[in-house]
Coordinates of C-alpha atoms in Angstrom, one line a residue:
M1 CA 37.7 13.6 -0.5
Q2 CA 39.5 10.4 -1.6
A3 CA 37.8 9.2 -4.8
S4 CA 40.7 7.4 -6.4
Q5 CA 38.9 4.1 -6.3
Y6 CA 36.2 5.2 -8.7
D7 CA 36.3 4.5 -12.4
Y8 CA 33.6 7.0 -13.3
I9 CA 32.6 10.2 -11.5
F10 CA 29.5 12.1 -12.4
L11 CA 29.0 15.7 -11.3
G12 CA 25.4 16.6 -11.1
A13 CA 22.5 14.1 -10.8
G14 CA 20.2 15.4 -13.5
C15 CA 18.7 13.9 -16.6
A16 CA 22.0 13.3 -18.4
T17 CA 23.9 11.7 -15.5
L18 CA 21.1 9.4 -14.5
S19 CA 20.4 8.4 -18.1
I20 CA 24.0 7.3 -18.6
V21 CA 24.3 5.5 -15.3
L22 CA 21.0 3.7 -15.8
R23 CA 22.2 2.5 -19.2
M24 CA 25.5 1.4 -17.6
I25 CA 23.6 -0.6 -15.0
E26 CA 21.3 -2.2 -17.6
S27 CA 24.1 -3.1 -19.9
N28 CA 25.9 -5.4 -17.3
N29 CA 29.2 -4.3 -18.8
F30 CA 30.1 -2.1 -15.9
A31 CA 29.4 -4.4 -12.9
T32 CA 33.1 -4.4 -11.9
K33 CA 33.5 -0.6 -12.3
K34 CA 33.0 1.8 -9.4
I35 CA 30.7 4.7 -10.1
L36 CA 30.3 7.9 -8.0
I37 CA 27.5 10.4 -8.5
I38 CA 27.7 13.8 -6.7
D39 CA 24.9 16.3 -6.4
K40 CA 24.2 19.3 -4.2
E41 CA 21.0 17.7 -2.8
K42 CA 18.6 14.8 -3.0
K43 CA 16.2 14.7 -5.9
N44 CA 12.9 14.5 -4.0
K45 CA 10.8 17.2 -5.8
N46 CA 8.8 17.3 -9.0
D47 CA 10.9 20.2 -10.3
R48 CA 10.3 19.8 -14.0
T49 CA 8.5 17.8 -16.7
W50 CA 10.0 16.6 -20.0
C51 CA 7.9 16.5 -23.1
F52 CA 9.0 14.9 -26.4
W53 CA 7.8 13.1 -29.4
E54 CA 8.7 9.5 -30.1
K55 CA 7.9 6.7 -32.6
E56 CA 8.4 3.7 -30.4
A57 CA 8.8 2.8 -26.8
D58 CA 12.3 3.7 -25.6
F59 CA 14.5 3.3 -22.6
F60 CA 12.3 5.2 -20.1
E61 CA 8.9 4.1 -21.5
K62 CA 7.9 2.6 -18.1
I63 CA 7.7 6.1 -16.5
V64 CA 6.0 7.9 -19.3
Y65 CA 3.2 9.8 -17.3
K66 CA 1.0 10.7 -20.3
T67 CA 0.8 10.2 -24.0
W68 CA -1.1 12.1 -26.7
S69 CA -1.8 10.8 -30.2
N70 CA -3.5 14.0 -31.4
L71 CA -2.1 17.5 -31.3
S72 CA -3.2 20.8 -32.7
F73 CA -1.5 24.1 -33.7
K74 CA -3.4 27.4 -33.3
T75 CA -2.9 30.9 -34.5
D76 CA -5.3 33.8 -35.0
N77 CA -8.5 32.2 -36.3
T78 CA -6.8 29.1 -37.6
S79 CA -6.6 25.7 -35.9
I80 CA -4.6 22.9 -37.6
A81 CA -5.0 19.3 -36.7
L82 CA -1.4 18.0 -36.8
D83 CA -0.7 14.7 -38.5
I84 CA 1.9 13.3 -36.0
Q85 CA 1.7 9.6 -36.9
P86 CA 3.9 7.5 -36.4
Y87 CA 4.9 9.7 -33.5
Q88 CA 3.3 10.1 -30.1
Y89 CA 3.8 13.1 -27.8
K90 CA 4.9 12.0 -24.4
M91 CA 5.5 13.5 -20.9
I92 CA 7.8 12.3 -18.1
R93 CA 7.5 14.0 -14.7
G94 CA 10.8 14.8 -13.0
I95 CA 9.9 13.1 -9.7
D96 CA 9.0 9.9 -11.5
F97 CA 12.3 10.0 -13.4
Y98 CA 14.3 10.6 -10.2
N99 CA 12.5 7.9 -8.2
Y100 CA 12.9 5.3 -11.0
C101 CA 16.6 6.0 -11.5
F102 CA 17.6 6.1 -7.8
D103 CA 15.6 3.0 -7.1
H104 CA 17.6 1.1 -9.7
I105 CA 20.8 2.7 -8.4
S106 CA 20.0 1.6 -4.8
Y107 CA 20.3 -2.1 -5.9
S108 CA 23.7 -1.5 -7.5
E109 CA 26.5 -2.1 -5.1
N110 CA 29.1 -0.5 -7.4
V111 CA 27.3 2.9 -7.5
D112 CA 27.6 5.4 -4.7
V113 CA 25.8 8.7 -4.4
V114 CA 27.2 11.6 -2.3
F115 CA 25.6 15.0 -1.7
G116 CA 27.4 18.3 -1.2
K117 CA 28.5 21.6 -2.8
I118 CA 30.6 21.2 -6.0
T119 CA 33.0 24.0 -6.9
F120 CA 35.8 24.3 -9.5
E121 CA 39.1 26.1 -8.9
N122 CA 42.1 27.0 -10.9
E123 CA 45.4 27.6 -9.2
N124 CA 48.6 28.3 -11.2
G125 CA 47.0 26.7 -14.3
I126 CA 46.0 23.6 -12.4
N127 CA 42.3 22.8 -12.3
S128 CA 40.7 21.1 -9.3
I129 CA 37.2 19.9 -8.3
R130 CA 36.2 20.5 -4.7
L131 CA 33.4 18.9 -2.7
N132 CA 32.3 20.9 0.3
N133 CA 35.6 22.9 0.0
E134 CA 37.6 19.7 0.1
E135 CA 39.6 18.7 -3.0
L136 CA 38.3 15.7 -4.8
N137 CA 41.2 13.4 -5.3
F138 CA 40.8 10.8 -8.1
S139 CA 43.0 8.6 -10.3
K140 CA 44.3 9.9 -13.7
N141 CA 42.4 7.0 -15.2
T142 CA 39.1 8.1 -13.8
F143 CA 36.4 9.4 -16.3
I144 CA 34.9 12.6 -15.1
F145 CA 31.4 13.6 -16.5
N146 CA 30.1 17.1 -15.8
S147 CA 26.4 17.9 -16.3
I148 CA 26.4 21.1 -14.3
Y149 CA 25.4 23.9 -16.7
K150 CA 26.8 27.4 -15.9
P151 CA 26.4 30.2 -18.5
G152 CA 29.8 31.5 -19.4
S153 CA 30.9 34.7 -21.1
K154 CA 29.2 35.3 -24.4
Q155 CA 31.0 34.2 -27.5
K156 CA 31.4 36.6 -30.4
G157 CA 29.0 36.2 -33.2
K158 CA 26.7 33.8 -31.3
Y159 CA 23.0 34.3 -30.4
Y160 CA 21.5 34.0 -27.0
L161 CA 17.9 33.6 -26.3
L162 CA 16.0 32.1 -23.4
Q163 CA 13.1 29.8 -23.5
H164 CA 11.3 30.7 -20.2
F165 CA 8.0 29.5 -19.1
K166 CA 5.5 29.2 -16.3
G167 CA 3.0 26.4 -16.2
W168 CA -0.1 25.7 -14.1
I169 CA -1.7 22.3 -13.4
I170 CA -5.4 23.3 -13.4
E171 CA -8.4 21.3 -12.2
T172 CA -12.0 21.7 -13.0
E173 CA -15.2 20.2 -11.5
K174 CA -16.7 19.2 -14.8
D175 CA -15.2 17.2 -17.7
C176 CA -13.6 19.9 -19.8
F177 CA -10.7 18.2 -21.6
D178 CA -10.0 15.5 -24.1
P179 CA -7.2 13.5 -22.5
G180 CA -6.0 12.2 -25.8
S181 CA -5.6 15.6 -27.5
G182 CA -3.3 18.4 -26.7
T183 CA -2.4 21.8 -28.1
L184 CA 1.3 21.9 -29.1
M185 CA 1.4 25.7 -29.7
D186 CA -1.2 28.4 -29.5
F187 CA 0.0 31.7 -30.9
R188 CA -3.2 33.6 -30.3
V189 CA -1.7 35.3 -27.3
S190 CA 0.0 38.7 -27.4
Q191 CA 3.4 38.8 -29.1
Q192 CA 4.4 42.1 -27.5
H193 CA 7.5 40.5 -25.8
G194 CA 8.5 38.5 -28.8
T195 CA 7.8 34.9 -29.7
T196 CA 5.1 33.8 -27.2
F197 CA 2.7 30.8 -27.2
V198 CA 0.8 28.6 -24.8
Y199 CA 0.5 24.9 -24.9
V200 CA -2.2 22.8 -23.3
L201 CA -1.7 19.2 -22.3
P202 CA -4.7 17.5 -20.8
L203 CA -3.8 14.9 -18.1
S204 CA -7.4 13.8 -17.6
S205 CA -10.9 15.0 -18.5
K206 CA -10.6 17.4 -15.5
T207 CA -7.0 18.3 -15.3
A208 CA -4.5 19.9 -17.7
L209 CA -1.0 21.4 -17.8
V210 CA -1.2 24.9 -19.3
E211 CA 2.1 26.5 -20.0
Y212 CA 2.9 30.1 -21.0
T213 CA 6.1 30.1 -23.0
L214 CA 8.4 32.8 -24.5
F215 CA 11.5 32.8 -26.7
T216 CA 13.1 36.1 -25.7
D217 CA 16.3 37.5 -24.2
A218 CA 14.8 38.7 -20.9
F219 CA 12.6 37.4 -18.1
L220 CA 9.2 38.7 -17.2
S221 CA 7.9 39.4 -13.7
Q222 CA 6.1 36.5 -12.0
E223 CA 2.9 38.6 -12.2
E224 CA 3.3 38.9 -16.0
Y225 CA 3.6 35.1 -16.4
D226 CA 0.5 34.7 -14.2
N227 CA -1.4 37.3 -16.1
G228 CA -0.5 35.6 -19.4
L229 CA -1.9 32.4 -18.1
K230 CA -5.1 34.0 -16.7
D231 CA -5.7 36.0 -20.0
Y232 CA -5.3 32.8 -22.1
L233 CA -7.7 30.8 -20.0
K234 CA -10.2 33.7 -20.0
N235 CA -10.0 34.5 -23.7
Y236 CA -9.3 31.2 -25.4
T237 CA -11.0 28.5 -23.4
D238 CA -14.5 27.8 -22.3
L239 CA -13.5 27.3 -18.7
E240 CA -15.6 29.2 -16.2
E241 CA -14.0 28.0 -13.0
Y242 CA -10.8 26.2 -12.3
K243 CA -8.3 25.9 -9.5
V244 CA -4.5 25.8 -9.8
T245 CA -3.2 22.7 -8.0
D246 CA 0.5 23.0 -8.9
E247 CA 2.9 25.2 -10.9
E248 CA 6.3 25.1 -12.4
F249 CA 8.8 27.6 -13.8
G250 CA 11.7 26.9 -16.0
V251 CA 14.5 28.4 -18.2
I252 CA 16.2 26.7 -21.1
P253 CA 19.1 28.3 -23.0
M254 CA 18.6 28.7 -26.8
T255 CA 22.0 29.5 -28.2
N256 CA 24.3 28.4 -31.0
A257 CA 27.3 29.1 -28.8
V258 CA 29.8 26.3 -29.0
F259 CA 29.7 24.1 -25.9
P260 CA 32.7 22.1 -24.7
S261 CA 32.6 18.3 -25.2
F262 CA 35.8 17.7 -23.3
T263 CA 37.9 20.2 -21.4
N264 CA 39.9 20.4 -18.2
G265 CA 39.9 16.6 -18.0
M266 CA 36.1 16.4 -18.0
Y267 CA 33.5 15.2 -20.5
F268 CA 30.5 17.6 -20.6
I269 CA 27.0 16.0 -20.9
G270 CA 23.4 17.2 -21.1
T271 CA 22.7 20.9 -21.5
A272 CA 26.3 21.6 -20.3
G273 CA 27.5 19.6 -23.3
G274 CA 25.3 21.2 -25.9
Q275 CA 22.4 18.7 -25.9
T276 CA 19.7 21.3 -25.9
K277 CA 18.3 22.0 -29.3
A278 CA 19.3 25.6 -30.0
S279 CA 16.2 26.5 -32.0
T280 CA 13.5 24.9 -29.9
G281 CA 14.9 24.2 -26.4
Y282 CA 14.0 20.5 -26.6
T283 CA 16.5 18.5 -24.6
F284 CA 15.3 15.1 -23.4
K285 CA 15.7 13.1 -26.6
F286 CA 19.0 14.6 -27.5
I287 CA 20.3 13.6 -24.0
Q288 CA 19.1 10.1 -24.6
K289 CA 20.9 9.9 -27.9
Q290 CA 24.1 11.2 -26.3
S291 CA 23.7 8.8 -23.3
A292 CA 23.3 5.7 -25.5
Q293 CA 26.3 6.7 -27.6
I294 CA 28.5 7.3 -24.6
V295 CA 27.6 3.9 -23.0
K296 CA 28.1 2.1 -26.3
E297 CA 31.6 3.7 -26.7
L298 CA 32.6 2.9 -23.2
S299 CA 31.4 -0.7 -23.5
Y300 CA 33.7 -1.2 -26.5
G301 CA 36.6 0.3 -24.6
K302 CA 36.5 3.5 -26.7
L303 CA 36.8 7.1 -25.4
P304 CA 33.7 9.3 -25.8
L305 CA 33.9 12.0 -28.5
K306 CA 36.0 14.9 -27.3
K307 CA 34.8 17.4 -29.8
L308 CA 31.3 18.2 -31.1
K309 CA 31.1 18.7 -34.8
Q310 CA 29.1 21.5 -36.4
D311 CA 26.8 19.9 -38.9
R312 CA 24.1 21.1 -41.2
F313 CA 21.6 21.1 -38.3
Y314 CA 23.8 23.5 -36.4
F315 CA 23.6 25.7 -39.5
Y316 CA 19.8 25.5 -39.6
D317 CA 19.5 26.3 -35.9
S318 CA 21.9 29.3 -36.3
T319 CA 19.9 30.6 -39.2
L320 CA 16.6 30.5 -37.3
L321 CA 18.2 32.1 -34.2
N322 CA 19.6 34.9 -36.5
I323 CA 16.0 35.6 -37.6
L324 CA 14.4 35.4 -34.1
V325 CA 17.1 37.6 -32.4
N326 CA 17.0 40.2 -35.2
R327 CA 13.2 39.9 -35.4
T328 CA 13.5 39.7 -39.2
L329 CA 10.4 37.6 -39.1
A330 CA 8.0 36.9 -36.2
G331 CA 8.4 33.5 -34.6
K332 CA 4.6 33.2 -34.8
D333 CA 4.7 33.5 -38.6
I334 CA 7.6 31.1 -38.9
F335 CA 6.1 28.3 -36.9
S336 CA 2.7 28.9 -38.5
T337 CA 4.1 28.5 -42.0
L338 CA 6.1 25.4 -40.9
F339 CA 3.1 23.5 -39.6
R340 CA 0.7 24.7 -42.3
K341 CA 2.9 23.7 -45.2
N342 CA 4.4 20.4 -43.9
K343 CA 3.2 17.3 -42.1
A344 CA 3.9 17.5 -38.4
A345 CA 5.7 14.2 -38.6
L346 CA 8.2 15.6 -41.0
V347 CA 8.7 18.7 -38.9
F348 CA 9.3 16.5 -35.8
K349 CA 11.9 14.4 -37.8
F350 CA 13.6 17.6 -38.9
L351 CA 13.7 19.0 -35.4
D352 CA 15.2 15.7 -34.2
N353 CA 18.1 16.2 -36.6
E354 CA 17.1 13.0 -38.4
T355 CA 15.9 14.1 -41.9
N356 CA 17.9 13.5 -45.1
I357 CA 18.9 16.3 -47.6
P358 CA 15.7 16.0 -49.8
E359 CA 13.5 16.2 -46.6
D360 CA 15.6 19.2 -45.4
F361 CA 15.0 20.9 -48.7
K362 CA 11.2 20.4 -48.5
I363 CA 11.1 22.0 -45.0
I364 CA 13.4 24.9 -46.0
N365 CA 11.6 25.5 -49.3
S366 CA 8.3 26.0 -47.4
L367 CA 9.7 28.9 -45.4
P368 CA 10.0 32.6 -46.5
K369 CA 12.9 32.5 -48.9
K370 CA 14.2 36.0 -48.9
E371 CA 14.6 36.3 -45.1
F372 CA 16.0 32.8 -44.6
L373 CA 18.4 33.1 -47.6
K374 CA 19.9 36.3 -46.2
A375 CA 20.2 34.9 -42.7
G376 CA 21.6 31.6 -44.0
L377 CA 24.3 33.3 -46.0
R378 CA 25.4 35.3 -43.0
E379 CA 25.6 32.2 -40.8
L380 CA 27.4 30.1 -43.5
S381 CA 30.0 32.8 -43.9
K382 CA 30.6 32.7 -40.1
M383 CA 31.0 28.9 -40.2
I384 CA 33.5 29.1 -43.1
A385 CA 35.5 31.8 -41.4
S386 CA 35.7 30.0 -38.0

């Protein structure tokens, strides 16, 4: 395919690509630039939901599907009402995001969208991108952004967990839910597989998203996910009857492996570029930060960063993964301590990589010192040696 007339080519039309392209359109700084988006198929399914906390209305506020001002954390016989102010917990549905983005793109004459199979080949040390087995020919001045995540070979000394989950949208005949209050984490479920919790996000007084979530290194059978949801609804809710109107299944990598920022002539974005929080799996807000930064740099005629730096938050994530992978402490106990001893708003700020050193110390000092000190020293020695 001849693509030499394009200034920017985006591989994959997921959250990262669409977030950058929409910002480029809104900025009016790229009206004379030709943009090409390539994906394997049209985005016409509600294939995921993104949940995140936020202080103020941001770039995609118009398509926020639901907002919660009150959250709780539950474990054993304890229920903690979380003080999340000034944050709100928000949900964006995948189908709303896709429709909103592609609607804007349809009015932009300088943006083209093509569907087909993308493959990468290396012949005699020369890398090429192919679309439907045809080489994609582009100018040497073209910016290539790749958001296609493909797990590579495992890196020595790094940790690899999966956040995998199955969710049901359930509906009841009677009013059973408080639409303004959700359960962020409920650890009362069995921990036999490792760190396991359920969250409940009411969408109305009669509907809710109930999600069974695990931080482990192996999947369960679909029957086990279903049984986890059934057991939770039976044992920990007052629901007598409900029907499942929709369901979703997802997998998010939780790893401190070093992701490429720029390699083989391509800039990596989204999860493929390391924008998934290694210790929690949260991705949406980190993608938005990266997208805004990339568009700002391009608007000023600068090149996007070609190398991700390992900062103190990378160190914190690595330390927690060390503990979770080695099961030095149970994830249930870590998160229970975290939310019991700290205001949720500070925890959210910390997990967004936005706290200062004194705030970091307050969070870290609230956690079991012996286990975190030992794990932290191991990870610090690795970072120094690398």
